[in-house]
mmCIF file of C-alpha atoms and ligand atoms in Angstrom:
data_model
loop_
_atom_site.group_PDB
_atom_site.id
_atom_site.type_symbol
_atom_site.label_atom_id
_atom_site.label_comp_id
_atom_site.label_asym_id
_atom_site.label_seq_id
_atom_site.Cartn_x
_atom_site.Cartn_y
_atom_site.Cartn_z
ATOM 1 C CA MET A 292 0.000 0.000 0.000
ATOM 2 C CA ALA A 293 1.251 3.471 -0.830
ATOM 3 C CA GLY A 294 1.922 5.691 2.167
ATOM 4 C CA GLN A 295 0.057 8.681 3.445
ATOM 5 C CA LEU A 296 0.892 12.365 3.170
ATOM 6 C CA ILE A 297 -0.521 14.287 6.109
ATOM 7 C CA VAL A 298 0.024 18.036 6.128
ATOM 8 C CA PHE A 299 -0.135 20.617 8.912
ATOM 9 C CA GLU A 300 -1.097 24.132 7.842
ATOM 10 C CA GLY A 301 -1.849 27.460 9.463
ATOM 11 C CA ILE A 302 -0.580 30.949 10.134
ATOM 12 C CA GLU A 303 2.504 31.702 12.194
ATOM 13 C CA GLY A 304 2.233 30.953 15.879
ATOM 14 C CA ALA A 305 -0.593 28.428 15.493
ATOM 15 C CA GLY A 306 1.516 25.636 16.990
ATOM 16 C CA LYS A 307 1.709 23.418 13.882
ATOM 17 C CA THR A 308 5.247 22.282 14.457
ATOM 18 C CA THR A 309 4.613 21.210 18.065
ATOM 19 C CA GLN A 310 1.480 19.287 17.107
ATOM 20 C CA LEU A 311 3.193 17.673 14.134
ATOM 21 C CA GLN A 312 6.030 16.402 16.339
ATOM 22 C CA ARG A 313 3.625 15.115 18.986
ATOM 23 C CA ALA A 314 1.537 13.330 16.350
ATOM 24 C CA ALA A 315 4.679 11.751 14.861
ATOM 25 C CA THR A 316 5.825 10.466 18.261
ATOM 26 C CA TRP A 317 2.402 8.999 18.936
ATOM 27 C CA LEU A 318 2.042 7.383 15.501
ATOM 28 C CA ARG A 319 5.481 5.798 15.870
ATOM 29 C CA SER A 320 4.335 4.204 19.122
ATOM 30 C CA GLN A 321 1.225 2.832 17.405
ATOM 31 C CA LEU A 322 2.431 1.641 14.032
ATOM 32 C CA THR A 323 5.385 -0.244 12.673
ATOM 33 C CA VAL A 324 5.370 1.517 9.313
ATOM 34 C CA PRO A 325 7.932 4.312 9.122
ATOM 35 C CA VAL A 326 6.560 7.669 10.231
ATOM 36 C CA LEU A 327 8.633 10.515 8.820
ATOM 37 C CA THR A 328 8.472 14.261 9.299
ATOM 38 C CA SER A 329 9.418 16.972 6.854
ATOM 39 C CA ARG A 330 8.714 20.586 6.077
ATOM 40 C CA GLU A 331 8.436 23.181 3.342
ATOM 41 C CA PRO A 332 10.433 25.107 2.601
ATOM 42 C CA GLY A 333 13.551 23.158 3.536
ATOM 43 C CA GLY A 334 12.841 19.423 3.279
ATOM 44 C CA THR A 335 15.914 18.744 1.113
ATOM 45 C CA PHE A 336 19.494 20.016 0.966
ATOM 46 C CA LEU A 337 18.636 22.356 -1.912
ATOM 47 C CA GLY A 338 15.467 23.297 -0.043
ATOM 48 C CA GLN A 339 17.425 24.336 3.023
ATOM 49 C CA GLN A 340 19.345 26.813 0.921
ATOM 50 C CA LEU A 341 16.134 28.108 -0.673
ATOM 51 C CA ARG A 342 14.648 28.389 2.809
ATOM 52 C CA SER A 343 17.392 30.681 4.025
ATOM 53 C CA LEU A 344 17.080 32.795 0.868
ATOM 54 C CA LEU A 345 13.333 33.073 1.450
ATOM 55 C CA LEU A 346 13.181 33.684 5.174
ATOM 56 C CA ASP A 347 16.370 35.510 6.107
ATOM 57 C CA VAL A 348 15.495 39.012 7.279
ATOM 58 C CA ARG A 349 18.957 40.229 6.273
ATOM 59 C CA GLN A 350 17.978 39.683 2.630
ATOM 60 C CA GLN A 351 19.161 42.835 0.857
ATOM 61 C CA ASP A 352 16.700 42.761 -2.027
ATOM 62 C CA GLU A 353 13.042 43.113 -1.414
ATOM 63 C CA ILE A 354 11.946 39.797 -2.928
ATOM 64 C CA GLU A 355 9.419 40.239 -5.719
ATOM 65 C CA PRO A 356 6.172 38.300 -5.090
ATOM 66 C CA ARG A 357 6.623 36.291 -8.312
ATOM 67 C CA ALA A 358 10.239 35.498 -7.440
ATOM 68 C CA GLU A 359 9.059 34.377 -4.001
ATOM 69 C CA LEU A 360 6.374 32.196 -5.569
ATOM 70 C CA LEU A 361 8.872 30.513 -7.883
ATOM 71 C CA LEU A 362 11.361 29.854 -5.085
ATOM 72 C CA TYR A 363 8.676 28.079 -3.026
ATOM 73 C CA ALA A 364 7.736 26.109 -6.142
ATOM 74 C CA ALA A 365 11.372 25.098 -6.724
ATOM 75 C CA ASP A 366 11.641 23.938 -3.125
ATOM 76 C CA ARG A 367 8.478 21.857 -3.546
ATOM 77 C CA ALA A 368 9.480 20.252 -6.854
ATOM 78 C CA GLN A 369 12.739 19.079 -5.295
ATOM 79 C CA HIS A 370 11.060 17.907 -2.096
ATOM 80 C CA VAL A 371 8.331 15.951 -3.897
ATOM 81 C CA GLU A 372 10.683 14.090 -6.218
ATOM 82 C CA GLN A 373 13.602 13.508 -3.880
ATOM 83 C CA TYR A 374 11.872 12.898 -0.602
ATOM 84 C CA LEU A 375 8.079 12.634 -0.571
ATOM 85 C CA LYS A 376 7.360 10.383 -3.548
ATOM 86 C CA PRO A 377 10.132 7.804 -2.937
ATOM 87 C CA ASN A 378 9.213 7.422 0.733
ATOM 88 C CA LEU A 379 5.466 7.310 0.075
ATOM 89 C CA ALA A 380 6.080 4.659 -2.581
ATOM 90 C CA GLN A 381 7.636 2.516 0.128
ATOM 91 C CA GLY A 382 4.649 2.915 2.426
ATOM 92 C CA ALA A 383 5.806 5.650 4.793
ATOM 93 C CA ILE A 384 3.434 7.965 6.586
ATOM 94 C CA ILE A 385 4.844 11.461 6.182
ATOM 95 C CA LEU A 386 3.801 14.372 8.353
ATOM 96 C CA CYS A 387 4.711 17.552 6.524
ATOM 97 C CA ASP A 388 4.833 21.071 7.944
ATOM 98 C CA ARG A 389 3.188 23.098 5.127
ATOM 99 C CA TYR A 390 2.565 22.173 1.478
ATOM 100 C CA THR A 391 0.582 23.501 -1.516
ATOM 101 C CA ASP A 392 -2.126 25.208 0.567
ATOM 102 C CA SER A 393 0.563 27.477 2.065
ATOM 103 C CA THR A 394 1.342 28.794 -1.410
ATOM 104 C CA LEU A 395 -2.325 29.485 -2.125
ATOM 105 C CA ALA A 396 -2.817 31.123 1.273
ATOM 106 C CA TYR A 397 0.404 33.200 1.393
ATOM 107 C CA GLN A 398 1.244 34.001 -2.225
ATOM 108 C CA GLY A 399 -2.374 33.852 -3.425
ATOM 109 C CA TYR A 400 -4.426 35.461 -0.681
ATOM 110 C CA GLY A 401 -1.560 37.164 1.195
ATOM 111 C CA ARG A 402 0.409 38.590 -1.744
ATOM 112 C CA GLN A 403 -2.658 38.632 -3.986
ATOM 113 C CA LEU A 404 -1.078 36.852 -6.931
ATOM 114 C CA GLU A 405 -3.534 35.242 -9.321
ATOM 115 C CA LEU A 406 -4.990 32.060 -7.795
ATOM 116 C CA GLY A 407 -5.328 30.242 -11.134
ATOM 117 C CA LEU A 408 -1.630 30.778 -11.803
ATOM 118 C CA ILE A 409 -0.714 29.411 -8.366
ATOM 119 C CA GLU A 410 -2.933 26.358 -8.808
ATOM 120 C CA HIS A 411 -1.196 25.656 -12.090
ATOM 121 C CA LEU A 412 2.229 26.105 -10.537
ATOM 122 C CA ASN A 413 1.271 23.945 -7.549
ATOM 123 C CA ALA A 414 0.265 21.195 -9.974
ATOM 124 C CA ILE A 415 3.636 21.446 -11.730
ATOM 125 C CA ALA A 416 5.689 21.616 -8.542
ATOM 126 C CA SER A 417 3.832 18.818 -6.763
ATOM 127 C CA GLY A 418 3.838 16.530 -9.796
ATOM 128 C CA GLY A 419 0.189 15.841 -8.940
ATOM 129 C CA LEU A 420 0.926 14.670 -5.388
ATOM 130 C CA THR A 421 -1.932 15.815 -3.138
ATOM 131 C CA PRO A 422 -2.175 15.329 0.637
ATOM 132 C CA ASN A 423 -4.364 12.532 1.983
ATOM 133 C CA LEU A 424 -5.285 14.718 4.931
ATOM 134 C CA THR A 425 -4.585 18.282 5.998
ATOM 135 C CA PHE A 426 -4.898 19.701 9.501
ATOM 136 C CA TRP A 427 -5.506 23.436 9.439
ATOM 137 C CA LEU A 428 -4.686 24.930 12.825
ATOM 138 C CA ASP A 429 -6.793 28.046 12.779
ATOM 139 C CA LEU A 430 -5.850 31.012 14.929
ATOM 140 C CA ASP A 431 -6.625 34.713 15.090
ATOM 141 C CA PRO A 432 -3.529 36.376 13.533
ATOM 142 C CA GLU A 433 -3.361 38.898 16.378
ATOM 143 C CA ILE A 434 -2.773 36.012 18.781
ATOM 144 C CA GLY A 435 -0.398 34.261 16.383
ATOM 145 C CA LEU A 436 1.742 37.349 15.883
ATOM 146 C CA GLN A 437 1.769 37.980 19.622
ATOM 147 C CA ARG A 438 3.131 34.447 20.177
ATOM 148 C CA ILE A 439 5.806 35.045 17.506
ATOM 149 C CA THR A 440 6.876 38.312 19.100
ATOM 150 C CA GLU A 441 7.245 36.596 22.462
ATOM 151 C CA ARG A 442 9.363 33.893 20.814
ATOM 152 C CA GLY A 443 11.662 36.602 19.345
ATOM 153 C CA ALA A 444 13.541 36.906 16.003
ATOM 154 C CA PRO A 445 10.590 36.824 13.568
ATOM 155 C CA ASN A 446 11.494 35.703 10.020
ATOM 156 C CA ARG A 447 10.849 37.725 6.835
ATOM 157 C CA LEU A 448 7.276 36.488 6.381
ATOM 158 C CA GLU A 449 6.450 36.819 10.059
ATOM 159 C CA GLN A 450 7.375 40.487 9.856
ATOM 160 C CA GLU A 451 4.532 41.153 7.423
ATOM 161 C CA ALA A 452 1.719 43.381 8.720
ATOM 162 C CA LEU A 453 -1.413 42.105 10.420
ATOM 163 C CA ASP A 454 -3.630 42.598 7.358
ATOM 164 C CA PHE A 455 -1.346 40.263 5.354
ATOM 165 C CA HIS A 456 -1.819 37.525 7.951
ATOM 166 C CA GLN A 457 -5.545 38.202 8.062
ATOM 167 C CA ARG A 458 -5.752 37.633 4.307
ATOM 168 C CA VAL A 459 -3.728 34.432 4.704
ATOM 169 C CA ARG A 460 -6.177 33.183 7.322
ATOM 170 C CA GLU A 461 -9.142 34.033 5.105
ATOM 171 C CA GLY A 462 -7.401 32.096 2.345
ATOM 172 C CA TYR A 463 -7.193 29.019 4.542
ATOM 173 C CA MET A 464 -10.869 29.446 5.400
ATOM 174 C CA THR A 465 -11.832 29.424 1.721
ATOM 175 C CA LEU A 466 -9.593 26.441 0.998
ATOM 176 C CA ALA A 467 -11.161 24.496 3.876
ATOM 177 C CA GLN A 468 -14.625 25.284 2.533
ATOM 178 C CA ASN A 469 -13.598 24.114 -0.932
ATOM 179 C CA HIS A 470 -12.014 20.870 0.315
ATOM 180 C CA PRO A 471 -14.120 19.760 3.275
ATOM 181 C CA GLN A 472 -13.062 16.110 2.966
ATOM 182 C CA ARG A 473 -9.342 16.768 2.945
ATOM 183 C CA ILE A 474 -8.906 19.847 5.151
ATOM 184 C CA ILE A 475 -9.891 19.629 8.801
ATOM 185 C CA ARG A 476 -10.102 22.858 10.760
ATOM 186 C CA LEU A 477 -8.874 22.771 14.329
ATOM 187 C CA ASP A 478 -9.136 25.603 16.821
ATOM 188 C CA ALA A 479 -5.500 26.429 17.595
ATOM 189 C CA ASN A 480 -6.571 28.379 20.663
ATOM 190 C CA THR A 481 -7.342 25.071 22.357
ATOM 191 C CA ALA A 482 -4.858 23.869 25.002
ATOM 192 C CA ALA A 483 -2.004 21.946 23.354
ATOM 193 C CA ASP A 484 -2.810 18.663 25.141
ATOM 194 C CA ASP A 485 -6.465 18.778 24.071
ATOM 195 C CA LEU A 486 -5.475 19.621 20.517
ATOM 196 C CA GLU A 487 -3.054 16.700 20.500
ATOM 197 C CA GLN A 488 -5.859 14.378 21.609
ATOM 198 C CA GLU A 489 -8.197 15.706 18.936
ATOM 199 C CA ILE A 490 -5.548 15.090 16.280
ATOM 200 C CA ARG A 491 -4.942 11.533 17.543
ATOM 201 C CA THR A 492 -8.642 10.725 17.306
ATOM 202 C CA ILE A 493 -8.882 12.018 13.752
ATOM 203 C CA LEU A 494 -5.710 10.208 12.703
ATOM 204 C CA GLN A 495 -6.915 6.958 14.195
ATOM 205 C CA THR A 496 -10.261 7.218 12.394
ATOM 206 C CA ARG A 497 -8.801 8.265 9.061
ATOM 207 C CA LEU A 498 -5.953 5.765 9.047
ATOM 208 C CA SER A 499 -8.261 2.918 10.062
ATOM 209 C CA GLU A 500 -10.597 3.845 7.205
ATOM 210 C CA THR A 501 -7.625 3.791 4.823
ATOM 211 C CA GLY A 502 -6.728 0.238 5.761
ATOM 212 C CA TYR A 503 -4.394 0.700 8.706
ATOM 213 C CA GLU A 504 -6.530 -1.794 10.597
ATOM 214 C CA SER A 505 -4.648 -2.009 13.813
ATOM 215 C CA PHE A 506 -2.965 0.505 16.002
ATOM 216 C CA SER A 507 -0.983 -2.172 17.788
ATOM 217 C CA LYS A 508 2.800 -2.525 17.930
ATOM 218 C CA ASN A 509 2.762 -5.739 15.948
ATOM 219 C CA PHE A 510 0.898 -4.269 13.043
ATOM 220 C CA SER A 511 2.998 -5.339 10.079
ATOM 221 C CA LYS A 512 3.315 -3.965 6.600
ATOM 222 C CA ASN A 513 5.619 -4.486 3.696
ATOM 223 C CA PHE A 514 8.176 -1.768 3.710
ATOM 224 C CA SER A 515 11.825 -1.312 3.124
ATOM 225 C CA LYS A 516 13.818 -0.138 6.107
ATOM 226 C CA ASN A 517 16.236 2.250 4.465
ATOM 227 C CA PHE A 518 14.361 5.456 5.219
ATOM 228 C CA SER A 519 16.228 8.576 6.129
ATOM 229 C CA LYS A 520 14.852 10.052 9.305
ATOM 230 C CA ASN A 521 14.094 13.723 8.976
HETATM 231 P P1 LIG B 602 8.511 28.692 8.999
HETATM 232 O O1 LIG B 602 9.552 29.202 9.915
HETATM 233 O O2 LIG B 602 8.547 27.250 8.637
HETATM 234 O O3 LIG B 602 7.145 29.140 9.563
HETATM 235 P P2 LIG B 602 6.166 28.318 10.404
HETATM 236 O O4 LIG B 602 6.956 27.833 11.583
HETATM 237 O O5 LIG B 602 5.083 29.270 10.738
HETATM 238 O O6 LIG B 602 5.735 27.204 9.473
HETATM 239 O O7 LIG B 602 8.541 29.559 7.713
HETATM 240 C C1 LIG B 602 7.861 29.235 6.593
HETATM 241 C C2 LIG B 602 7.320 30.511 6.036
HETATM 242 O O8 LIG B 602 7.173 30.381 4.630
HETATM 243 C C3 LIG B 602 5.974 30.859 6.610
HETATM 244 O O9 LIG B 602 5.933 32.227 6.897
HETATM 245 C C4 LIG B 602 5.013 30.588 5.473
HETATM 246 C C5 LIG B 602 5.864 30.774 4.257
HETATM 247 N N1 LIG B 602 5.449 29.979 3.090
HETATM 248 C C6 LIG B 602 4.918 30.629 1.989
HETATM 249 O O10 LIG B 602 4.745 31.862 2.013
HETATM 250 N N2 LIG B 602 4.565 29.903 0.892
HETATM 251 C C7 LIG B 602 4.756 28.560 0.820
HETATM 252 O O11 LIG B 602 4.432 27.916 -0.216
HETATM 253 C C8 LIG B 602 5.309 27.888 1.959
HETATM 254 C C9 LIG B 602 5.546 26.416 1.916
HETATM 255 C C10 LIG B 602 5.664 28.645 3.072
#
Protein backbone atom coordinates (compact mmCIF):
# COMPACT_ATOMS: atom_id res chain seq x y z
CA MET A 1 0.00 0.00 0.00
CA ALA A 2 1.25 3.47 -0.83
CA GLY A 3 1.92 5.69 2.17
CA GLN A 4 0.06 8.68 3.44
CA LEU A 5 0.89 12.37 3.17
CA ILE A 6 -0.52 14.29 6.11
CA VAL A 7 0.02 18.04 6.13
CA PHE A 8 -0.13 20.62 8.91
CA GLU A 9 -1.10 24.13 7.84
CA GLY A 10 -1.85 27.46 9.46
CA ILE A 11 -0.58 30.95 10.13
CA GLU A 12 2.50 31.70 12.19
CA GLY A 13 2.23 30.95 15.88
CA ALA A 14 -0.59 28.43 15.49
CA GLY A 15 1.52 25.64 16.99
CA LYS A 16 1.71 23.42 13.88
CA THR A 17 5.25 22.28 14.46
CA THR A 18 4.61 21.21 18.07
CA GLN A 19 1.48 19.29 17.11
CA LEU A 20 3.19 17.67 14.13
CA GLN A 21 6.03 16.40 16.34
CA ARG A 22 3.62 15.11 18.99
CA ALA A 23 1.54 13.33 16.35
CA ALA A 24 4.68 11.75 14.86
CA THR A 25 5.83 10.47 18.26
CA TRP A 26 2.40 9.00 18.94
CA LEU A 27 2.04 7.38 15.50
CA ARG A 28 5.48 5.80 15.87
CA SER A 29 4.34 4.20 19.12
CA GLN A 30 1.23 2.83 17.40
CA LEU A 31 2.43 1.64 14.03
CA THR A 32 5.39 -0.24 12.67
CA VAL A 33 5.37 1.52 9.31
CA PRO A 34 7.93 4.31 9.12
CA VAL A 35 6.56 7.67 10.23
CA LEU A 36 8.63 10.52 8.82
CA THR A 37 8.47 14.26 9.30
CA SER A 38 9.42 16.97 6.85
CA ARG A 39 8.71 20.59 6.08
CA GLU A 40 8.44 23.18 3.34
CA PRO A 41 10.43 25.11 2.60
CA GLY A 42 13.55 23.16 3.54
CA GLY A 43 12.84 19.42 3.28
CA THR A 44 15.91 18.74 1.11
CA PHE A 45 19.49 20.02 0.97
CA LEU A 46 18.64 22.36 -1.91
CA GLY A 47 15.47 23.30 -0.04
CA GLN A 48 17.42 24.34 3.02
CA GLN A 49 19.35 26.81 0.92
CA LEU A 50 16.13 28.11 -0.67
CA ARG A 51 14.65 28.39 2.81
CA SER A 52 17.39 30.68 4.02
CA LEU A 53 17.08 32.80 0.87
CA LEU A 54 13.33 33.07 1.45
CA LEU A 55 13.18 33.68 5.17
CA ASP A 56 16.37 35.51 6.11
CA VAL A 57 15.50 39.01 7.28
CA ARG A 58 18.96 40.23 6.27
CA GLN A 59 17.98 39.68 2.63
CA GLN A 60 19.16 42.84 0.86
CA ASP A 61 16.70 42.76 -2.03
CA GLU A 62 13.04 43.11 -1.41
CA ILE A 63 11.95 39.80 -2.93
CA GLU A 64 9.42 40.24 -5.72
CA PRO A 65 6.17 38.30 -5.09
CA ARG A 66 6.62 36.29 -8.31
CA ALA A 67 10.24 35.50 -7.44
CA GLU A 68 9.06 34.38 -4.00
CA LEU A 69 6.37 32.20 -5.57
CA LEU A 70 8.87 30.51 -7.88
CA LEU A 71 11.36 29.85 -5.09
CA TYR A 72 8.68 28.08 -3.03
CA ALA A 73 7.74 26.11 -6.14
CA ALA A 74 11.37 25.10 -6.72
CA ASP A 75 11.64 23.94 -3.12
CA ARG A 76 8.48 21.86 -3.55
CA ALA A 77 9.48 20.25 -6.85
CA GLN A 78 12.74 19.08 -5.30
CA HIS A 79 11.06 17.91 -2.10
CA VAL A 80 8.33 15.95 -3.90
CA GLU A 81 10.68 14.09 -6.22
CA GLN A 82 13.60 13.51 -3.88
CA TYR A 83 11.87 12.90 -0.60
CA LEU A 84 8.08 12.63 -0.57
CA LYS A 85 7.36 10.38 -3.55
CA PRO A 86 10.13 7.80 -2.94
CA ASN A 87 9.21 7.42 0.73
CA LEU A 88 5.47 7.31 0.08
CA ALA A 89 6.08 4.66 -2.58
CA GLN A 90 7.64 2.52 0.13
CA GLY A 91 4.65 2.92 2.43
CA ALA A 92 5.81 5.65 4.79
CA ILE A 93 3.43 7.96 6.59
CA ILE A 94 4.84 11.46 6.18
CA LEU A 95 3.80 14.37 8.35
CA CYS A 96 4.71 17.55 6.52
CA ASP A 97 4.83 21.07 7.94
CA ARG A 98 3.19 23.10 5.13
CA TYR A 99 2.56 22.17 1.48
CA THR A 100 0.58 23.50 -1.52
CA ASP A 101 -2.13 25.21 0.57
CA SER A 102 0.56 27.48 2.07
CA THR A 103 1.34 28.79 -1.41
CA LEU A 104 -2.32 29.48 -2.12
CA ALA A 105 -2.82 31.12 1.27
CA TYR A 106 0.40 33.20 1.39
CA GLN A 107 1.24 34.00 -2.23
CA GLY A 108 -2.37 33.85 -3.43
CA TYR A 109 -4.43 35.46 -0.68
CA GLY A 110 -1.56 37.16 1.19
CA ARG A 111 0.41 38.59 -1.74
CA GLN A 112 -2.66 38.63 -3.99
CA LEU A 113 -1.08 36.85 -6.93
CA GLU A 114 -3.53 35.24 -9.32
CA LEU A 115 -4.99 32.06 -7.79
CA GLY A 116 -5.33 30.24 -11.13
CA LEU A 117 -1.63 30.78 -11.80
CA ILE A 118 -0.71 29.41 -8.37
CA GLU A 119 -2.93 26.36 -8.81
CA HIS A 120 -1.20 25.66 -12.09
CA LEU A 121 2.23 26.11 -10.54
CA ASN A 122 1.27 23.95 -7.55
CA ALA A 123 0.27 21.20 -9.97
CA ILE A 124 3.64 21.45 -11.73
CA ALA A 125 5.69 21.62 -8.54
CA SER A 126 3.83 18.82 -6.76
CA GLY A 127 3.84 16.53 -9.80
CA GLY A 128 0.19 15.84 -8.94
CA LEU A 129 0.93 14.67 -5.39
CA THR A 130 -1.93 15.82 -3.14
CA PRO A 131 -2.18 15.33 0.64
CA ASN A 132 -4.36 12.53 1.98
CA LEU A 133 -5.29 14.72 4.93
CA THR A 134 -4.59 18.28 6.00
CA PHE A 135 -4.90 19.70 9.50
CA TRP A 136 -5.51 23.44 9.44
CA LEU A 137 -4.69 24.93 12.83
CA ASP A 138 -6.79 28.05 12.78
CA LEU A 139 -5.85 31.01 14.93
CA ASP A 140 -6.62 34.71 15.09
CA PRO A 141 -3.53 36.38 13.53
CA GLU A 142 -3.36 38.90 16.38
CA ILE A 143 -2.77 36.01 18.78
CA GLY A 144 -0.40 34.26 16.38
CA LEU A 145 1.74 37.35 15.88
CA GLN A 146 1.77 37.98 19.62
CA ARG A 147 3.13 34.45 20.18
CA ILE A 148 5.81 35.05 17.51
CA THR A 149 6.88 38.31 19.10
CA GLU A 150 7.25 36.60 22.46
CA ARG A 151 9.36 33.89 20.81
CA GLY A 152 11.66 36.60 19.34
CA ALA A 153 13.54 36.91 16.00
CA PRO A 154 10.59 36.82 13.57
CA ASN A 155 11.49 35.70 10.02
CA ARG A 156 10.85 37.73 6.83
CA LEU A 157 7.28 36.49 6.38
CA GLU A 158 6.45 36.82 10.06
CA GLN A 159 7.37 40.49 9.86
CA GLU A 160 4.53 41.15 7.42
CA ALA A 161 1.72 43.38 8.72
CA LEU A 162 -1.41 42.11 10.42
CA ASP A 163 -3.63 42.60 7.36
CA PHE A 164 -1.35 40.26 5.35
CA HIS A 165 -1.82 37.53 7.95
CA GLN A 166 -5.54 38.20 8.06
CA ARG A 167 -5.75 37.63 4.31
CA VAL A 168 -3.73 34.43 4.70
CA ARG A 169 -6.18 33.18 7.32
CA GLU A 170 -9.14 34.03 5.11
CA GLY A 171 -7.40 32.10 2.35
CA TYR A 172 -7.19 29.02 4.54
CA MET A 173 -10.87 29.45 5.40
CA THR A 174 -11.83 29.42 1.72
CA LEU A 175 -9.59 26.44 1.00
CA ALA A 176 -11.16 24.50 3.88
CA GLN A 177 -14.63 25.28 2.53
CA ASN A 178 -13.60 24.11 -0.93
CA HIS A 179 -12.01 20.87 0.32
CA PRO A 180 -14.12 19.76 3.27
CA GLN A 181 -13.06 16.11 2.97
CA ARG A 182 -9.34 16.77 2.94
CA ILE A 183 -8.91 19.85 5.15
CA ILE A 184 -9.89 19.63 8.80
CA ARG A 185 -10.10 22.86 10.76
CA LEU A 186 -8.87 22.77 14.33
CA ASP A 187 -9.14 25.60 16.82
CA ALA A 188 -5.50 26.43 17.60
CA ASN A 189 -6.57 28.38 20.66
CA THR A 190 -7.34 25.07 22.36
CA ALA A 191 -4.86 23.87 25.00
CA ALA A 192 -2.00 21.95 23.35
CA ASP A 193 -2.81 18.66 25.14
CA ASP A 194 -6.46 18.78 24.07
CA LEU A 195 -5.47 19.62 20.52
CA GLU A 196 -3.05 16.70 20.50
CA GLN A 197 -5.86 14.38 21.61
CA GLU A 198 -8.20 15.71 18.94
CA ILE A 199 -5.55 15.09 16.28
CA ARG A 200 -4.94 11.53 17.54
CA THR A 201 -8.64 10.72 17.31
CA ILE A 202 -8.88 12.02 13.75
CA LEU A 203 -5.71 10.21 12.70
CA GLN A 204 -6.92 6.96 14.20
CA THR A 205 -10.26 7.22 12.39
CA ARG A 206 -8.80 8.27 9.06
CA LEU A 207 -5.95 5.76 9.05
CA SER A 208 -8.26 2.92 10.06
CA GLU A 209 -10.60 3.84 7.21
CA THR A 210 -7.63 3.79 4.82
CA GLY A 211 -6.73 0.24 5.76
CA TYR A 212 -4.39 0.70 8.71
CA GLU A 213 -6.53 -1.79 10.60
CA SER A 214 -4.65 -2.01 13.81
CA PHE A 215 -2.96 0.51 16.00
CA SER A 216 -0.98 -2.17 17.79
CA LYS A 217 2.80 -2.53 17.93
CA ASN A 218 2.76 -5.74 15.95
CA PHE A 219 0.90 -4.27 13.04
CA SER A 220 3.00 -5.34 10.08
CA LYS A 221 3.31 -3.96 6.60
CA ASN A 222 5.62 -4.49 3.70
CA PHE A 223 8.18 -1.77 3.71
CA SER A 224 11.82 -1.31 3.12
CA LYS A 225 13.82 -0.14 6.11
CA ASN A 226 16.24 2.25 4.46
CA PHE A 227 14.36 5.46 5.22
CA SER A 228 16.23 8.58 6.13
CA LYS A 229 14.85 10.05 9.31
CA ASN A 230 14.09 13.72 8.98
P1 LIG B 1 8.51 28.69 9.00
O1 LIG B 1 9.55 29.20 9.91
O2 LIG B 1 8.55 27.25 8.64
O3 LIG B 1 7.15 29.14 9.56
P2 LIG B 1 6.17 28.32 10.40
O4 LIG B 1 6.96 27.83 11.58
O5 LIG B 1 5.08 29.27 10.74
O6 LIG B 1 5.74 27.20 9.47
O7 LIG B 1 8.54 29.56 7.71
C1 LIG B 1 7.86 29.24 6.59
C2 LIG B 1 7.32 30.51 6.04
O8 LIG B 1 7.17 30.38 4.63
C3 LIG B 1 5.97 30.86 6.61
O9 LIG B 1 5.93 32.23 6.90
C4 LIG B 1 5.01 30.59 5.47
C5 LIG B 1 5.86 30.77 4.26
N1 LIG B 1 5.45 29.98 3.09
C6 LIG B 1 4.92 30.63 1.99
O10 LIG B 1 4.74 31.86 2.01
N2 LIG B 1 4.56 29.90 0.89
C7 LIG B 1 4.76 28.56 0.82
O11 LIG B 1 4.43 27.92 -0.22
C8 LIG B 1 5.31 27.89 1.96
C9 LIG B 1 5.55 26.42 1.92
C10 LIG B 1 5.66 28.64 3.07
